[in-house]
Amino acid sequence: MIRIPRSIRSILFLTYSSIIVVGIAFLFVLFYLWASNLLKTKAFDSISELSTSLQRQLDLEVQKLDSVSVSILYSNLITDQISAYEAANTDNSAPQTSEQSVSRLNKPTALYDILVALVGPSYPVQQVYLHLFSGTQIGVGFDNSQKKIDIASQPWYTAVNNNKKSKVLLLSTSDNGSLSLKNNVSLSLFRYFSDKYNAPKGIAEVKQSYNKVFSSFIQLTKDNPSLSKVLIYSNAGEVIYPYDSTEQDRHIVSNILNNPSNNFSSDQRTYIADPQTKDKVLLTIRHSDLTNWNIAVMVSNQTLLSPLNKFTRLAIFVTLIILAFLIILSFFASRRITSPLNSLNRTIKSMSLESLVSGPAVGLNSGLNEWDRLNASFVKMNARLKDSFDQLLLSQSQELQAKMTALQSQMNPHFLYNSLATISAMAYERMNEQIIVMCDSLSDMMRYIAADETALVDIQTEISYTEMYLTCMKLRYGDMLSCKIDLDPSIQQIQIPKIMIQPLVENALKYGTKASPPWEISVCGKIVDQRWIIEVRDNGTGFDHQEQARFYEQVKEIEHNNVLPALKLHGMGLLNIFIRLKLHYGGKMFFDIRNLPDRGAIVTIGGPLYLKEKGRRVHESD
């Protein structure tokens, strides 16, 4: 699985942003749930109080009807007048004169007066009818008529006859010329009434206008459009209010009645689904014991939460702005925290030996204690590393100088041994004058070798030392030895390690004299590809292949292990030159030995260009 690296800044930014988003979202959801539950609770309480108020107003209106009906029921005057009226009608069944007929028609006047006095001058009810079992209907109120009726054929008779001992409330319609259906609808309260001997006399009907009885409901609907519905229904499922009920109203009533938890003895608070909009509806049901009706007040959940939803949308917009501001703030906060770390990281990346040794200690000044302490610790570590590197460089420099001195010192006894051997041979041949010149040259050469000056000398000085050596050899070998030195003027001031060219000439003379004379030795100096090159040639037998192979094996071991071999007392010759070049120039050195095609061998050494200028050593390309 590939892991994508992430920065501390991105982790901090994402962490801060996630905490902010989750925290605000959590608080927002909690607030929304709390506010919605609070609104629903208050809405339940409000519509519960509303339904209670409506129930009281409805009971008040029905109580007026019931009071009038009870007054009729228990009024002996009314029952006496009815008995007298019925007796008069029975006596007047025979043919009568016109005066007798008028007298008979005036007989109910006392009954009318009693009923009018019972209803009262304020007319708390719209109409009172006495439906006598004798077949007469007497009306008082807006209709003061008297007419013959068949009670058993009336639409309300069956319901009233089945409830002889209690009141019956029914809706009825009448044709009074009004264009509005509701103006023709009335609420009628029916009761059986009897005479003082408990003999049934008829049915009393007390009526009130539908709009009057339900005026509070009608006004409530107009004043509170947020109310979804206000329904009044009986336990049988008949919708009392509104009179012009719809199929949807009847469906709601049916759902309420089919709810097994419905209990008409107490208030009900529940939710139902609107069959048309499928929205949740908050419902409270109030039961009236007086009318045995149920008052249902409903508020749509969507309507109820509409103010909260508007506030929520506004709050979401404001929250998003605040959230964006906090996220931007978290971005700058994370950058503020990680910027010192990035600066410290860049400082560590750019750290090198030069900056470690010479770079000044820069304060971080981040304003954060942890980062400043970390930077201070880094500065202290840098100082300690500087001291450690100084000590290491000093020890390495001293070690290198010791090796160079040891290698260079190896050349002294070797050269002295060869020189003394030459002087001995010359003494044997009684070459006294040559011996004197030889000793003088040897003295100068030993003074050059033993000088305490720096290990680097210019090539011209090294060539002069080599020429002194060749002078000594010419004294020994005479005309059998010829020497040629070809030095490019541009190379004369180049700085090289001391005693580099003379050992090569000595080595060439060693292998060259193995062949028959004359012996030729040439030294050539030049600059090739920004590097000084010294070539030493001879016309001898060349290098032995085994010795050449052994030499390159030693060189390969040094290159592979990067470790110089232990110095030996007799570790002379070409390997000594190679090691000193390796110690001084490293990978920039050049060393090559090979046999020439016809006769002889050539040894080539080289290194980068260094000039001695005004007391300091500089690269020629500077």
PDB file of C-alpha atoms in Angstrom, residues 315-498:
ATOM      1  CA  ALA A 315     -28.175  30.629  10.326  1.00  0.00           C
ATOM      2  CA  ILE A 316     -26.607  28.221   7.814  1.00  0.00           C
ATOM      3  CA  PHE A 317     -25.581  31.134   5.607  1.00  0.00           C
ATOM      4  CA  VAL A 318     -24.082  33.022   8.558  1.00  0.00           C
ATOM      5  CA  THR A 319     -22.506  29.799   9.846  1.00  0.00           C
ATOM      6  CA  LEU A 320     -20.887  29.130   6.467  1.00  0.00           C
ATOM      7  CA  ILE A 321     -19.389  32.617   6.508  1.00  0.00           C
ATOM      8  CA  ILE A 322     -18.142  32.098  10.064  1.00  0.00           C
ATOM      9  CA  LEU A 323     -16.939  28.623   9.104  1.00  0.00           C
ATOM     10  CA  ALA A 324     -15.014  29.995   6.122  1.00  0.00           C
ATOM     11  CA  PHE A 325     -13.462  32.628   8.353  1.00  0.00           C
ATOM     12  CA  LEU A 326     -12.494  30.018  10.955  1.00  0.00           C
ATOM     13  CA  ILE A 327     -11.041  27.699   8.298  1.00  0.00           C
ATOM     14  CA  ILE A 328      -8.974  30.579   6.902  1.00  0.00           C
ATOM     15  CA  LEU A 329      -7.940  31.385  10.464  1.00  0.00           C
ATOM     16  CA  SER A 330      -6.971  27.750  11.031  1.00  0.00           C
ATOM     17  CA  PHE A 331      -4.923  27.834   7.816  1.00  0.00           C
ATOM     18  CA  PHE A 332      -2.970  30.869   8.995  1.00  0.00           C
ATOM     19  CA  ALA A 333      -2.672  29.359  12.480  1.00  0.00           C
ATOM     20  CA  SER A 334      -1.219  26.129  11.065  1.00  0.00           C
ATOM     21  CA  ARG A 335       1.137  28.130   8.856  1.00  0.00           C
ATOM     22  CA  ARG A 336       2.103  30.262  11.844  1.00  0.00           C
ATOM     23  CA  ILE A 337       2.972  27.106  13.768  1.00  0.00           C
ATOM     24  CA  THR A 338       4.830  25.313  10.961  1.00  0.00           C
ATOM     25  CA  SER A 339       6.633  28.247   9.313  1.00  0.00           C
ATOM     26  CA  PRO A 340       9.447  28.214  11.923  1.00  0.00           C
ATOM     27  CA  LEU A 341       9.794  24.474  11.323  1.00  0.00           C
ATOM     28  CA  ASN A 342      10.092  25.072   7.575  1.00  0.00           C
ATOM     29  CA  SER A 343      12.741  27.740   8.190  1.00  0.00           C
ATOM     30  CA  LEU A 344      14.642  25.356  10.449  1.00  0.00           C
ATOM     31  CA  ASN A 345      14.263  22.607   7.836  1.00  0.00           C
ATOM     32  CA  ARG A 346      15.669  24.854   5.108  1.00  0.00           C
ATOM     33  CA  THR A 347      18.576  25.772   7.372  1.00  0.00           C
ATOM     34  CA  ILE A 348      19.322  22.095   8.020  1.00  0.00           C
ATOM     35  CA  LYS A 349      19.074  21.240   4.301  1.00  0.00           C
ATOM     36  CA  SER A 350      21.452  24.044   3.322  1.00  0.00           C
ATOM     37  CA  MET A 351      23.943  23.085   6.021  1.00  0.00           C
ATOM     38  CA  SER A 352      27.357  22.122   4.665  1.00  0.00           C
ATOM     39  CA  LEU A 353      30.877  21.978   5.978  1.00  0.00           C
ATOM     40  CA  GLU A 354      31.489  25.589   4.969  1.00  0.00           C
ATOM     41  CA  SER A 355      28.256  26.910   6.519  1.00  0.00           C
ATOM     42  CA  LEU A 356      28.805  24.737   9.561  1.00  0.00           C
ATOM     43  CA  VAL A 357      32.240  26.191  10.139  1.00  0.00           C
ATOM     44  CA  SER A 358      31.663  29.781   9.132  1.00  0.00           C
ATOM     45  CA  GLY A 359      27.885  30.310   9.202  1.00  0.00           C
ATOM     46  CA  PRO A 360      26.559  32.701  11.860  1.00  0.00           C
ATOM     47  CA  ALA A 361      23.986  31.494  14.392  1.00  0.00           C
ATOM     48  CA  VAL A 362      20.666  33.029  13.324  1.00  0.00           C
ATOM     49  CA  GLY A 363      17.822  33.321  15.829  1.00  0.00           C
ATOM     50  CA  LEU A 364      14.451  31.914  14.746  1.00  0.00           C
ATOM     51  CA  ASN A 365      12.320  34.579  16.522  1.00  0.00           C
ATOM     52  CA  SER A 366       9.135  32.575  15.896  1.00  0.00           C
ATOM     53  CA  GLY A 367       7.341  33.825  18.996  1.00  0.00           C
ATOM     54  CA  LEU A 368       6.751  30.189  20.000  1.00  0.00           C
ATOM     55  CA  ASN A 369       8.794  28.914  22.923  1.00  0.00           C
ATOM     56  CA  GLU A 370       9.043  25.345  21.660  1.00  0.00           C
ATOM     57  CA  TRP A 371      10.376  26.338  18.220  1.00  0.00           C
ATOM     58  CA  ASP A 372      12.796  28.889  19.705  1.00  0.00           C
ATOM     59  CA  ARG A 373      14.145  26.288  22.134  1.00  0.00           C
ATOM     60  CA  LEU A 374      14.504  23.786  19.277  1.00  0.00           C
ATOM     61  CA  ASN A 375      16.393  26.367  17.224  1.00  0.00           C
ATOM     62  CA  ALA A 376      18.626  27.169  20.202  1.00  0.00           C
ATOM     63  CA  SER A 377      19.369  23.462  20.590  1.00  0.00           C
ATOM     64  CA  PHE A 378      20.163  23.262  16.867  1.00  0.00           C
ATOM     65  CA  VAL A 379      22.534  26.248  17.161  1.00  0.00           C
ATOM     66  CA  LYS A 380      24.300  24.574  20.082  1.00  0.00           C
ATOM     67  CA  MET A 381      24.511  21.334  18.121  1.00  0.00           C
ATOM     68  CA  ASN A 382      25.907  23.276  15.164  1.00  0.00           C
ATOM     69  CA  ALA A 383      28.566  24.802  17.414  1.00  0.00           C
ATOM     70  CA  ARG A 384      29.478  21.394  18.810  1.00  0.00           C
ATOM     71  CA  LEU A 385      29.633  19.935  15.304  1.00  0.00           C
ATOM     72  CA  LYS A 386      31.837  22.840  14.279  1.00  0.00           C
ATOM     73  CA  ASP A 387      34.270  22.082  17.086  1.00  0.00           C
ATOM     74  CA  SER A 388      34.160  18.368  16.266  1.00  0.00           C
ATOM     75  CA  PHE A 389      34.786  19.022  12.562  1.00  0.00           C
ATOM     76  CA  ASP A 390      37.603  21.426  13.401  1.00  0.00           C
ATOM     77  CA  GLN A 391      39.237  18.783  15.537  1.00  0.00           C
ATOM     78  CA  LEU A 392      38.624  16.118  12.908  1.00  0.00           C
ATOM     79  CA  LEU A 393      39.989  18.273  10.099  1.00  0.00           C
ATOM     80  CA  LEU A 394      42.986  19.170  12.212  1.00  0.00           C
ATOM     81  CA  SER A 395      43.691  15.533  12.995  1.00  0.00           C
ATOM     82  CA  GLN A 396      43.185  14.521   9.361  1.00  0.00           C
ATOM     83  CA  SER A 397      45.440  17.343   8.212  1.00  0.00           C
ATOM     84  CA  GLN A 398      48.068  16.316  10.714  1.00  0.00           C
ATOM     85  CA  GLU A 399      47.727  12.697   9.667  1.00  0.00           C
ATOM     86  CA  LEU A 400      48.022  13.634   5.995  1.00  0.00           C
ATOM     87  CA  GLN A 401      51.026  15.804   6.690  1.00  0.00           C
ATOM     88  CA  ALA A 402      52.631  12.990   8.680  1.00  0.00           C
ATOM     89  CA  LYS A 403      52.085  10.535   5.834  1.00  0.00           C
ATOM     90  CA  MET A 404      53.419  12.968   3.265  1.00  0.00           C
ATOM     91  CA  THR A 405      56.477  13.648   5.443  1.00  0.00           C
ATOM     92  CA  ALA A 406      57.035   9.935   5.968  1.00  0.00           C
ATOM     93  CA  LEU A 407      56.731   9.209   2.247  1.00  0.00           C
ATOM     94  CA  GLN A 408      58.969  12.076   1.373  1.00  0.00           C
ATOM     95  CA  SER A 409      61.521  10.998   4.001  1.00  0.00           C
ATOM     96  CA  GLN A 410      61.635   7.582   2.342  1.00  0.00           C
ATOM     97  CA  MET A 411      63.191   9.226  -0.687  1.00  0.00           C
ATOM     98  CA  ASN A 412      66.157  10.649   1.286  1.00  0.00           C
ATOM     99  CA  PRO A 413      67.980   7.422   2.288  1.00  0.00           C
ATOM    100  CA  HIS A 414      67.112   5.930  -1.088  1.00  0.00           C
ATOM    101  CA  PHE A 415      68.676   8.847  -2.926  1.00  0.00           C
ATOM    102  CA  LEU A 416      71.643   9.020  -0.536  1.00  0.00           C
ATOM    103  CA  TYR A 417      72.265   5.305  -0.986  1.00  0.00           C
ATOM    104  CA  ASN A 418      72.346   5.624  -4.766  1.00  0.00           C
ATOM    105  CA  SER A 419      74.527   8.740  -4.646  1.00  0.00           C
ATOM    106  CA  LEU A 420      77.096   7.137  -2.353  1.00  0.00           C
ATOM    107  CA  ALA A 421      77.151   4.110  -4.612  1.00  0.00           C
ATOM    108  CA  THR A 422      77.910   6.407  -7.546  1.00  0.00           C
ATOM    109  CA  ILE A 423      80.691   8.254  -5.652  1.00  0.00           C
ATOM    110  CA  SER A 424      82.188   4.897  -4.637  1.00  0.00           C
ATOM    111  CA  ALA A 425      82.275   3.800  -8.263  1.00  0.00           C
ATOM    112  CA  MET A 426      83.829   7.107  -9.317  1.00  0.00           C
ATOM    113  CA  ALA A 427      86.493   6.837  -6.571  1.00  0.00           C
ATOM    114  CA  TYR A 428      87.339   3.366  -7.778  1.00  0.00           C
ATOM    115  CA  GLU A 429      87.979   4.852 -11.210  1.00  0.00           C
ATOM    116  CA  ARG A 430      89.991   7.744  -9.631  1.00  0.00           C
ATOM    117  CA  MET A 431      87.674  10.449 -10.960  1.00  0.00           C
ATOM    118  CA  ASN A 432      88.726  12.954  -8.297  1.00  0.00           C
ATOM    119  CA  GLU A 433      87.531  16.166  -9.967  1.00  0.00           C
ATOM    120  CA  GLN A 434      84.182  14.616 -10.800  1.00  0.00           C
ATOM    121  CA  ILE A 435      83.890  13.393  -7.232  1.00  0.00           C
ATOM    122  CA  ILE A 436      84.313  16.965  -5.977  1.00  0.00           C
ATOM    123  CA  VAL A 437      81.595  18.243  -8.325  1.00  0.00           C
ATOM    124  CA  MET A 438      79.457  15.279  -7.342  1.00  0.00           C
ATOM    125  CA  CYS A 439      79.824  16.026  -3.659  1.00  0.00           C
ATOM    126  CA  ASP A 440      78.975  19.704  -4.152  1.00  0.00           C
ATOM    127  CA  SER A 441      75.840  18.797  -6.124  1.00  0.00           C
ATOM    128  CA  LEU A 442      74.950  16.159  -3.547  1.00  0.00           C
ATOM    129  CA  SER A 443      75.311  18.739  -0.795  1.00  0.00           C
ATOM    130  CA  ASP A 444      72.929  21.152  -2.577  1.00  0.00           C
ATOM    131  CA  MET A 445      70.459  18.386  -3.192  1.00  0.00           C
ATOM    132  CA  MET A 446      70.495  17.263   0.436  1.00  0.00           C
ATOM    133  CA  ARG A 447      69.979  20.867   1.514  1.00  0.00           C
ATOM    134  CA  TYR A 448      66.913  21.019  -0.835  1.00  0.00           C
ATOM    135  CA  ILE A 449      65.508  17.781   0.509  1.00  0.00           C
ATOM    136  CA  ALA A 450      66.043  18.711   4.149  1.00  0.00           C
ATOM    137  CA  ALA A 451      64.651  22.262   3.835  1.00  0.00           C
ATOM    138  CA  ASP A 452      61.779  23.084   6.267  1.00  0.00           C
ATOM    139  CA  GLU A 453      59.807  24.938   3.625  1.00  0.00           C
ATOM    140  CA  THR A 454      56.350  23.888   2.530  1.00  0.00           C
ATOM    141  CA  ALA A 455      55.893  20.552   0.824  1.00  0.00           C
ATOM    142  CA  LEU A 456      54.669  22.345  -2.316  1.00  0.00           C
ATOM    143  CA  VAL A 457      57.191  23.883  -4.708  1.00  0.00           C
ATOM    144  CA  ASP A 458      56.854  25.306  -8.203  1.00  0.00           C
ATOM    145  CA  ILE A 459      57.728  23.034 -11.113  1.00  0.00           C
ATOM    146  CA  GLN A 460      60.697  25.194 -12.136  1.00  0.00           C
ATOM    147  CA  THR A 461      62.337  24.621  -8.710  1.00  0.00           C
ATOM    148  CA  GLU A 462      61.631  20.890  -8.945  1.00  0.00           C
ATOM    149  CA  ILE A 463      63.206  20.837 -12.436  1.00  0.00           C
ATOM    150  CA  SER A 464      66.325  22.640 -11.090  1.00  0.00           C
ATOM    151  CA  TYR A 465      66.655  19.962  -8.414  1.00  0.00           C
ATOM    152  CA  THR A 466      66.269  17.298 -11.098  1.00  0.00           C
ATOM    153  CA  GLU A 467      68.940  18.957 -13.252  1.00  0.00           C
ATOM    154  CA  MET A 468      71.383  18.782 -10.300  1.00  0.00           C
ATOM    155  CA  TYR A 469      70.661  15.053 -10.101  1.00  0.00           C
ATOM    156  CA  LEU A 470      71.223  14.618 -13.849  1.00  0.00           C
ATOM    157  CA  THR A 471      74.525  16.517 -13.555  1.00  0.00           C
ATOM    158  CA  CYS A 472      75.697  13.985 -11.019  1.00  0.00           C
ATOM    159  CA  MET A 473      74.609  11.128 -13.271  1.00  0.00           C
ATOM    160  CA  LYS A 474      76.385  12.681 -16.273  1.00  0.00           C
ATOM    161  CA  LEU A 475      79.561  12.727 -14.202  1.00  0.00           C
ATOM    162  CA  ARG A 476      79.182   9.008 -13.646  1.00  0.00           C
ATOM    163  CA  TYR A 477      78.067   7.807 -17.077  1.00  0.00           C
ATOM    164  CA  GLY A 478      79.664  10.465 -19.268  1.00  0.00           C
ATOM    165  CA  ASP A 479      78.706  10.485 -22.925  1.00  0.00           C
ATOM    166  CA  MET A 480      76.703   7.284 -22.601  1.00  0.00           C
ATOM    167  CA  LEU A 481      73.864   9.312 -21.010  1.00  0.00           C
ATOM    168  CA  SER A 482      72.017  12.134 -22.771  1.00  0.00           C
ATOM    169  CA  CYS A 483      69.231  14.180 -21.131  1.00  0.00           C
ATOM    170  CA  LYS A 484      66.591  16.510 -22.569  1.00  0.00           C
ATOM    171  CA  ILE A 485      64.210  18.756 -20.615  1.00  0.00           C
ATOM    172  CA  ASP A 486      61.332  20.463 -22.459  1.00  0.00           C
ATOM    173  CA  LEU A 487      59.262  22.642 -20.094  1.00  0.00           C
ATOM    174  CA  ASP A 488      56.389  24.826 -21.299  1.00  0.00           C
ATOM    175  CA  PRO A 489      56.791  28.378 -19.851  1.00  0.00           C
ATOM    176  CA  SER A 490      53.124  28.375 -18.687  1.00  0.00           C
ATOM    177  CA  ILE A 491      53.791  25.490 -16.324  1.00  0.00           C
ATOM    178  CA  GLN A 492      56.856  26.819 -14.530  1.00  0.00           C
ATOM    179  CA  GLN A 493      54.959  28.489 -11.645  1.00  0.00           C
ATOM    180  CA  ILE A 494      52.540  25.615 -11.032  1.00  0.00           C
ATOM    181  CA  GLN A 495      52.791  24.281  -7.458  1.00  0.00           C
ATOM    182  CA  ILE A 496      53.413  20.543  -7.009  1.00  0.00           C
ATOM    183  CA  PRO A 497      54.592  18.324  -4.094  1.00  0.00           C
ATOM    184  CA  LYS A 498      58.344  18.317  -3.513  1.00  0.00           C
TER     185      LYS A 498
END
